[in-house]
Coordinates of C-alpha atoms in Angstrom, one line a residue:
M9 CA 15.3 1.0 38.2
S10 CA 17.7 0.9 35.2
A11 CA 16.6 2.0 31.8
C12 CA 15.2 -0.7 29.6
P13 CA 17.4 -1.2 26.5
V14 CA 15.9 0.2 23.3
A15 CA 17.4 -0.4 19.9
A16 CA 18.9 2.6 18.1
P17 CA 18.0 3.3 14.5
S18 CA 20.3 1.5 12.0
A19 CA 22.1 3.1 9.1
T20 CA 19.7 1.4 6.7
D21 CA 16.6 2.4 8.5
Y22 CA 14.2 4.4 6.3
A23 CA 10.6 5.2 5.4
P24 CA 9.5 5.7 1.8
L25 CA 7.6 8.9 2.6
P26 CA 8.9 11.2 5.3
V27 CA 6.3 12.1 8.0
L28 CA 6.4 14.6 10.9
G29 CA 7.2 13.3 14.3
N30 CA 9.8 10.6 13.6
D31 CA 12.4 12.6 15.4
V32 CA 10.3 13.4 18.5
R33 CA 11.9 12.3 21.8
V34 CA 9.8 11.1 24.7
P35 CA 10.7 10.3 28.3
L36 CA 10.8 6.7 29.6
V37 CA 9.6 5.9 33.2
T38 CA 12.8 3.8 33.5
G39 CA 14.9 6.9 32.8
G40 CA 16.2 8.7 29.7
E41 CA 14.5 9.4 26.4
V42 CA 13.9 7.6 23.2
T43 CA 12.6 8.5 19.8
Y44 CA 8.8 8.0 19.8
A45 CA 7.6 5.1 17.7
A46 CA 4.1 6.0 16.4
L47 CA 2.4 2.7 15.7
D48 CA -1.2 3.9 15.8
Y49 CA -1.7 4.9 12.2
A50 CA -5.1 3.3 12.0
A51 CA -6.4 5.9 14.4
S52 CA -4.6 8.9 12.9
A53 CA -1.5 8.8 10.7
P54 CA 1.1 11.5 11.1
A55 CA 1.2 14.3 8.6
L56 CA 3.4 13.7 5.5
Q57 CA 6.2 16.2 5.3
R58 CA 5.0 16.9 1.8
V59 CA 1.5 17.7 3.0
W60 CA 2.9 20.0 5.7
D61 CA 5.1 21.8 3.3
D62 CA 2.4 22.3 0.7
V63 CA -0.1 23.6 3.3
A64 CA 2.6 26.0 4.7
A65 CA 3.4 27.3 1.3
Y66 CA -0.3 28.0 0.6
A67 CA -1.1 29.5 4.0
P68 CA -0.1 33.1 3.2
Y69 CA -2.5 33.0 0.2
Y70 CA -5.4 31.6 2.1
G71 CA -8.7 33.3 1.3
S72 CA -12.5 32.8 1.2
V73 CA -13.6 30.1 -1.3
H74 CA -16.3 30.8 -4.0
R75 CA -17.9 34.1 -4.8
G76 CA -14.9 36.2 -3.6
A77 CA -13.8 38.9 -6.1
G78 CA -10.3 39.3 -4.6
H79 CA -7.2 37.7 -6.0
L80 CA -6.6 35.4 -2.9
S81 CA -10.3 34.3 -3.0
Q82 CA -10.0 33.4 -6.6
L83 CA -6.7 31.6 -6.0
S84 CA -8.2 29.7 -3.0
T85 CA -11.2 28.7 -5.1
D86 CA -9.0 27.4 -7.9
L87 CA -7.0 25.4 -5.3
F88 CA -10.1 24.0 -3.7
E89 CA -11.6 22.8 -7.0
N90 CA -8.3 21.5 -8.3
S91 CA -8.0 19.5 -5.1
R92 CA -11.4 18.0 -5.8
A93 CA -10.1 17.0 -9.3
E94 CA -6.9 15.6 -7.9
I95 CA -8.8 13.4 -5.5
A96 CA -11.2 12.2 -8.2
A97 CA -8.2 11.1 -10.3
F98 CA -6.6 9.4 -7.3
L99 CA -9.8 7.4 -6.7
G100 CA -10.4 6.6 -10.3
C101 CA -13.8 8.3 -10.3
R102 CA -16.1 7.8 -13.3
A103 CA -17.4 10.6 -15.5
G104 CA -20.3 12.1 -13.6
D105 CA -19.1 11.0 -10.1
Q106 CA -19.0 13.7 -7.4
V107 CA -16.4 14.3 -4.8
V108 CA -18.1 15.9 -1.8
F109 CA -15.9 17.3 1.0
T110 CA -16.9 16.3 4.5
R111 CA -15.3 16.3 8.0
S112 CA -14.4 12.6 8.1
T113 CA -15.5 9.0 7.1
T114 CA -18.1 9.2 9.9
D115 CA -19.4 12.4 8.4
S116 CA -19.4 11.0 4.9
L117 CA -21.5 8.0 5.9
N118 CA -23.9 10.1 7.9
L119 CA -24.3 12.3 4.8
L120 CA -25.1 9.3 2.7
A121 CA -27.5 7.9 5.3
A122 CA -29.3 11.3 5.2
A123 CA -29.6 11.0 1.5
L124 CA -31.1 7.5 1.3
P125 CA -34.5 7.4 -0.5
P126 CA -37.4 6.6 1.8
G127 CA -37.9 2.9 2.3
T128 CA -34.3 1.9 1.6
R129 CA -33.0 -1.4 3.0
V130 CA -29.5 -1.2 4.4
F131 CA -27.3 -4.3 4.8
V132 CA -24.2 -4.0 6.9
F133 CA -21.9 -6.6 8.5
E134 CA -21.6 -6.6 12.3
S135 CA -17.8 -6.5 11.7
E136 CA -17.9 -2.8 10.6
H137 CA -16.5 0.2 12.4
H138 CA -19.1 2.1 14.2
A139 CA -18.9 4.9 11.6
A140 CA -20.4 2.4 9.1
L141 CA -22.5 0.5 11.6
L142 CA -24.5 3.2 13.3
P143 CA -25.7 6.0 11.0
W144 CA -28.5 4.2 9.2
E145 CA -30.9 3.6 12.1
R146 CA -31.2 7.4 12.6
R147 CA -33.7 7.3 9.7
A148 CA -37.1 6.1 10.8
D149 CA -38.0 5.3 7.2
V150 CA -35.0 3.1 6.6
T151 CA -34.7 -0.6 7.6
V152 CA -31.3 -2.0 8.6
T153 CA -30.3 -5.7 8.4
Y154 CA -27.1 -6.6 10.3
L155 CA -25.2 -9.5 8.9
D156 CA -23.1 -12.0 10.8
A157 CA -19.3 -11.6 10.6
P158 CA -18.0 -14.0 7.9
R159 CA -15.1 -16.3 8.4
C160 CA -13.7 -16.1 4.9
P161 CA -14.2 -13.8 1.9
R162 CA -16.3 -16.3 0.0
Q163 CA -18.7 -16.6 3.0
A164 CA -19.1 -12.8 3.1
V165 CA -20.3 -12.9 -0.5
E166 CA -22.7 -15.8 0.2
I167 CA -24.1 -14.2 3.3
L168 CA -24.8 -10.9 1.4
E169 CA -26.3 -12.7 -1.6
R170 CA -28.8 -14.6 0.6
A171 CA -29.8 -11.5 2.5
L172 CA -30.4 -9.5 -0.7
A173 CA -32.3 -12.3 -2.4
D174 CA -34.6 -12.7 0.6
R175 CA -35.4 -9.0 1.1
E176 CA -38.9 -7.8 0.9
P177 CA -40.2 -5.5 -0.4
Y178 CA -37.9 -5.2 -3.4
G179 CA -37.0 -1.5 -3.4
P180 CA -33.9 0.6 -3.0
A181 CA -31.1 -1.1 -1.1
L182 CA -27.6 -0.2 0.1
V183 CA -24.8 -2.4 1.2
C184 CA -22.1 -0.8 3.4
V185 CA -18.8 -2.7 3.7
T186 CA -15.3 -2.0 4.8
G187 CA -12.4 -2.1 2.4
A188 CA -9.9 -3.1 5.1
S189 CA -10.8 -3.9 8.7
N190 CA -9.6 -1.4 11.3
V191 CA -9.2 -4.3 13.8
T192 CA -7.6 -7.1 11.8
G193 CA -6.3 -5.2 8.7
E194 CA -7.8 -7.9 6.5
L195 CA -8.8 -6.9 3.0
W196 CA -12.5 -7.5 2.2
P197 CA -13.6 -8.8 -1.2
V198 CA -15.0 -5.5 -2.3
R199 CA -15.1 -6.3 -6.0
E200 CA -17.1 -9.5 -5.4
L201 CA -19.4 -7.9 -2.9
T202 CA -20.1 -5.1 -5.4
A203 CA -21.0 -7.6 -8.1
A204 CA -23.3 -9.4 -5.7
A205 CA -25.0 -6.1 -4.7
H206 CA -25.5 -5.0 -8.2
A207 CA -26.8 -8.4 -9.3
H208 CA -29.6 -8.0 -6.8
G209 CA -30.4 -4.4 -7.6
A210 CA -28.6 -2.9 -4.6
R211 CA -26.0 -0.2 -4.4
I212 CA -22.8 -0.3 -2.3
V213 CA -20.7 2.1 -0.3
V214 CA -17.1 1.3 0.8
D215 CA -15.7 2.5 4.0
A216 CA -12.1 3.0 2.7
A217 CA -10.7 4.7 5.8
Q218 CA -8.2 1.9 6.3
L219 CA -7.8 1.1 2.6
V220 CA -6.8 4.3 0.8
P221 CA -3.7 4.9 2.9
H222 CA -2.3 1.5 2.0
H223 CA -3.5 0.3 -1.4
P224 CA -4.5 1.9 -4.7
V225 CA -8.3 2.3 -5.0
D226 CA -10.0 2.6 -8.4
L227 CA -13.7 3.3 -8.2
T228 CA -14.2 2.5 -11.8
E229 CA -12.5 -0.9 -11.5
L230 CA -14.2 -1.8 -8.3
G231 CA -17.6 -0.7 -9.6
A232 CA -18.7 0.5 -6.2
D233 CA -21.2 3.3 -6.0
W234 CA -19.6 5.4 -3.3
I235 CA -16.4 5.5 -1.3
A236 CA -15.8 7.3 1.9
F237 CA -12.5 8.1 3.8
S238 CA -10.8 10.5 6.1
G239 CA -7.9 12.8 5.6
H240 CA -6.5 12.2 9.0
K241 CA -5.8 8.5 8.2
L242 CA -4.3 9.5 4.8
Y243 CA -1.4 11.6 6.3
A244 CA -3.5 14.8 6.0
P245 CA -4.7 15.6 9.6
F246 CA -6.5 18.9 8.8
G247 CA -10.1 18.0 9.5
A248 CA -11.5 16.9 6.1
G249 CA -13.0 13.8 4.6
V250 CA -14.5 12.7 1.3
L251 CA -17.6 11.0 0.0
A252 CA -17.1 10.2 -3.7
G253 CA -19.4 8.5 -6.2
R254 CA -22.8 8.6 -7.8
P255 CA -24.6 11.9 -7.7
D256 CA -28.3 11.0 -8.0
W257 CA -29.3 10.1 -4.5
L258 CA -27.3 13.1 -3.2
R259 CA -28.8 15.4 -5.8
D260 CA -32.3 14.3 -4.9
A261 CA -31.9 14.5 -1.1
E262 CA -32.5 17.5 1.1
P263 CA -29.2 19.3 1.8
Y264 CA -27.2 17.7 4.6
L265 CA -26.7 21.2 6.2
A266 CA -28.9 24.2 5.4
G267 CA -27.0 27.4 4.9
G268 CA -24.9 29.6 2.6
G269 CA -23.2 27.8 -0.3
A270 CA -25.9 25.1 -0.5
S271 CA -28.5 27.5 -1.6
R272 CA -28.7 28.9 -5.2
A273 CA -31.4 31.5 -4.4
V274 CA -33.4 32.5 -1.3
T275 CA -36.5 34.7 -1.5
R276 CA -39.3 35.8 0.8
G277 CA -42.2 33.6 0.4
A278 CA -45.8 34.6 0.1
G279 CA -46.7 33.2 3.5
G280 CA -44.1 35.2 5.3
G281 CA -41.3 32.5 5.3
V282 CA -38.6 32.0 2.7
D283 CA -38.4 30.0 -0.5
V284 CA -35.1 28.3 -1.2
E285 CA -33.7 26.9 -4.5
W286 CA -30.9 24.5 -3.6
H287 CA -27.9 23.7 -5.7
D288 CA -28.0 20.3 -7.5
T289 CA -24.2 20.0 -7.6
V290 CA -21.7 19.1 -4.8
A291 CA -22.4 22.5 -3.3
R292 CA -25.8 21.1 -2.2
H293 CA -24.1 19.2 0.7
E294 CA -21.2 21.6 1.4
A295 CA -22.9 24.5 3.2
G296 CA -20.8 27.0 5.0
S297 CA -17.2 28.1 4.4
P298 CA -15.4 25.0 3.2
N299 CA -12.3 23.6 4.7
V300 CA -10.0 24.6 1.9
I301 CA -6.8 23.6 3.8
G302 CA -8.2 20.2 4.7
A303 CA -9.2 19.6 1.1
Y304 CA -5.8 20.7 -0.2
A305 CA -4.0 18.6 2.4
I306 CA -5.9 15.5 1.2
A307 CA -5.1 16.3 -2.5
S308 CA -1.4 16.8 -1.5
A309 CA -1.3 13.4 0.2
C310 CA -3.0 11.7 -2.8
K311 CA -0.5 13.2 -5.1
A312 CA 2.4 12.2 -2.9
L313 CA 1.2 8.6 -2.7
R314 CA 0.6 8.4 -6.4
E315 CA 4.0 9.8 -7.3
A316 CA 5.8 7.5 -4.8
G317 CA 4.2 4.5 -6.5
F318 CA 1.8 2.2 -4.7
D319 CA 3.6 -0.9 -5.9
R320 CA 6.6 0.1 -3.9
L321 CA 4.6 1.2 -0.9
V322 CA 2.5 -2.0 -0.8
E323 CA 5.6 -4.2 -1.1
R324 CA 7.4 -2.6 1.8
E325 CA 4.3 -2.7 3.9
R326 CA 4.1 -6.4 3.2
Q327 CA 7.6 -6.8 4.6
L328 CA 6.7 -4.8 7.7
I329 CA 3.5 -7.0 8.2
A330 CA 5.6 -10.1 7.8
A331 CA 8.2 -8.9 10.3
V332 CA 5.4 -8.1 12.9
R333 CA 3.6 -11.4 12.4
E334 CA 6.8 -13.5 12.5
G335 CA 7.9 -11.6 15.6
L336 CA 4.6 -12.1 17.4
A337 CA 4.5 -15.8 16.4
R338 CA 7.7 -16.3 18.3
V339 CA 6.3 -15.0 21.6
P340 CA 4.3 -17.5 23.6
G341 CA 0.8 -16.5 24.7
V342 CA 0.3 -14.0 21.9
R343 CA -2.8 -14.5 19.7
V344 CA -3.3 -12.3 16.6
L345 CA -7.0 -11.7 15.9
S346 CA -8.3 -12.7 12.5
L347 CA -11.6 -13.3 10.7
F348 CA -10.2 -14.8 7.5
G349 CA -7.1 -16.7 8.7
D350 CA -3.4 -16.3 8.7
D351 CA -3.0 -16.3 5.0
A352 CA -5.5 -13.5 4.3
P353 CA -4.1 -10.4 2.6
R354 CA -4.1 -7.4 4.9
V355 CA -2.9 -3.8 5.4
G356 CA -0.6 -2.7 8.2
V357 CA -3.1 -3.1 11.0
L358 CA -2.9 -6.1 13.5
S359 CA -4.7 -6.6 16.8
F360 CA -3.7 -9.2 19.4
V361 CA -4.2 -10.3 23.0
V362 CA -1.6 -11.7 25.4
D363 CA -2.4 -14.5 27.9
G364 CA -2.4 -13.2 31.4
W365 CA -2.3 -9.5 30.4
N366 CA -4.9 -6.8 30.6
S367 CA -4.5 -5.1 27.1
S368 CA -4.5 -1.6 28.7
H369 CA -1.7 -2.6 30.9
F370 CA 0.3 -4.0 28.0
A371 CA -0.2 -0.9 25.9
A372 CA 0.7 1.3 28.8
A373 CA 4.0 -0.6 29.4
L374 CA 4.9 -0.3 25.7
S375 CA 4.5 3.4 25.9
A376 CA 6.0 4.2 29.3
E377 CA 8.9 1.7 29.1
Y378 CA 9.7 1.7 25.3
G379 CA 8.3 4.9 23.9
I380 CA 5.9 3.0 21.6
G381 CA 2.4 4.3 20.9
V382 CA -0.2 1.7 20.1
R383 CA -3.9 1.5 20.8
D384 CA -5.9 -0.8 23.2
G385 CA -9.6 -1.4 23.6
L386 CA -12.4 -2.3 21.2
F387 CA -11.4 0.1 18.4
C388 CA -14.9 1.5 17.7
A389 CA -15.8 -2.0 16.4
H390 CA -17.3 -3.5 19.5
P391 CA -19.3 -6.4 17.9
L392 CA -16.4 -7.5 15.9
V393 CA -13.9 -7.6 18.7
R394 CA -16.4 -9.4 21.0
T395 CA -16.8 -12.0 18.2
L396 CA -13.1 -12.4 17.8
L397 CA -12.6 -12.8 21.5
G398 CA -15.5 -15.1 22.0
G399 CA -17.5 -12.6 24.0
E400 CA -16.0 -13.6 27.4
G401 CA -14.8 -11.3 30.1
D402 CA -17.2 -8.4 29.6
A403 CA -16.1 -6.7 32.9
P404 CA -12.9 -4.8 32.3
G405 CA -10.1 -6.1 34.6
E406 CA -8.0 -3.8 36.8
C407 CA -4.7 -2.7 35.4
G408 CA -2.1 -5.4 36.1
A409 CA -4.6 -7.8 37.7
P410 CA -3.2 -11.4 37.6
E411 CA -6.3 -12.7 35.9
G412 CA -5.5 -9.9 33.5
Q413 CA -7.4 -10.3 30.2
S414 CA -10.5 -8.2 29.8
L415 CA -12.6 -8.0 26.7
N416 CA -10.2 -5.8 24.7
A417 CA -7.1 -6.1 22.6
V418 CA -3.9 -4.3 21.6
R419 CA -3.7 -2.9 18.1
V420 CA -0.5 -2.0 16.2
S421 CA -0.7 -0.1 12.9
F422 CA 1.9 1.4 10.5
G423 CA 2.3 2.7 7.0
A424 CA 4.4 4.5 4.5
G425 CA 6.0 6.8 7.1
T426 CA 7.0 4.0 9.5
P427 CA 10.8 3.5 9.9
D428 CA 12.0 -0.1 10.2
E429 CA 13.4 0.5 13.7
H430 CA 9.9 1.3 15.0
V431 CA 8.7 -2.2 14.0
E432 CA 11.8 -3.9 15.3
R433 CA 11.6 -2.1 18.6
F434 CA 7.9 -3.1 18.9
V435 CA 8.6 -6.8 18.3
G436 CA 11.4 -6.8 20.7
A437 CA 9.4 -5.0 23.4
V438 CA 6.5 -7.5 23.1
G439 CA 9.0 -10.3 23.6
E440 CA 10.6 -8.7 26.6
L441 CA 7.3 -7.8 28.3
V442 CA 6.0 -11.3 27.9
T443 CA 9.2 -13.0 29.0
H444 CA 10.3 -10.7 31.9
G445 CA 7.1 -8.7 32.7
A446 CA 6.7 -4.9 33.1
R447 CA 9.6 -3.1 34.8
W448 CA 7.3 -0.6 36.4
N449 CA 4.2 -0.5 38.5
Y450 CA 0.9 0.7 37.0
R451 CA -2.5 1.6 38.3
T452 CA -6.0 2.2 36.9
E453 CA -6.9 5.9 36.8
G454 CA -9.9 7.3 35.0
G455 CA -10.4 4.0 33.3
R456 CA -6.9 4.0 31.9
C457 CA -3.8 2.1 32.9
V458 CA -1.0 4.6 33.9
P459 CA 2.5 4.2 35.4
V460 CA 2.7 4.9 39.2

């Protein structure tokens, strides 16, 4: 078979913030190679060149954090705590807010779930990512109310207000909501939801995993109580995340992990056990040797985004979103998934289905024939995708089956490191696949669609 034509980068092609991997070449099943188009930023964004350079410059000076007497330990401790301050400034934290380092958004929300006062009522929309949907029921003394997916931002606020007003007993309550959907990319009305929560005596945590890489976030302005996000979605893939916000529930809770660093003093108890005095600062929930490189990488990414100017980044991303949406709208049989409608503001995350195609087959063809990396499936947001697709077709179809469409979708996502050519190639590839079909044969193997 002849190689499928792929557009070459133009002289005007650029990305505002250089990332690693934009020059990686990958083979095509049709023959030859092409520069890989990474369009799965919503899962893990590539590392910023700036982040990589900063980490490499620090690596020779890496040392243990806190309590070390040596020069490198003191340098690393300063770097670690300065990273915390940089992130707090990036998030617009208030005086008294804490920045706790975790492993990821999932870890951050599980930490907060562990810190809830007994008897807390949690309210979460069914449209959340599993990281925000699942941690709360692990607490037997916490009650969870799942709210229906709204069809417009105003309805989201109305649904929440009714649920909070009707709650009994009237005690501690927490609302968990996404800042931007990992399925549709749509921005949620966080400021309005925060006002509704506070008006009814509840607190709110924002899953900002898909928000902070694309838009400025000011915790003071939003008024939210906590915000959680992951470094690996913020161009800093070194295994760290953040939970930032109010200290009181965290200070009053048992340490998330028991161990060194979280304890202020440990003594032998009279009954033969040990008595522990725990820290009441961020150290309380950061037991063990901290991930200083991960924390520094997040701080480096925050600084790079802030210095680049979010206004510039947001405007260019709007242009990329418009290019993708306009390109997909020209292809018959393509349906972009949305809760809030076509005019809803969104970040660079879009999911779609194609009539007559199994989504895994479509994604495999984009990769094997065009060198484009997207994601297919339910995106760890199963209830939302099932709602958007109407719940039909629960049984996954075989790769390439004529009846084709199983209950999953294709997701394309991009950001500050995406060259224009990657988006142009994607739009062209979708049109070619729908018009002419795949140029290669595929089979189902291990639950995945792969080229034969």
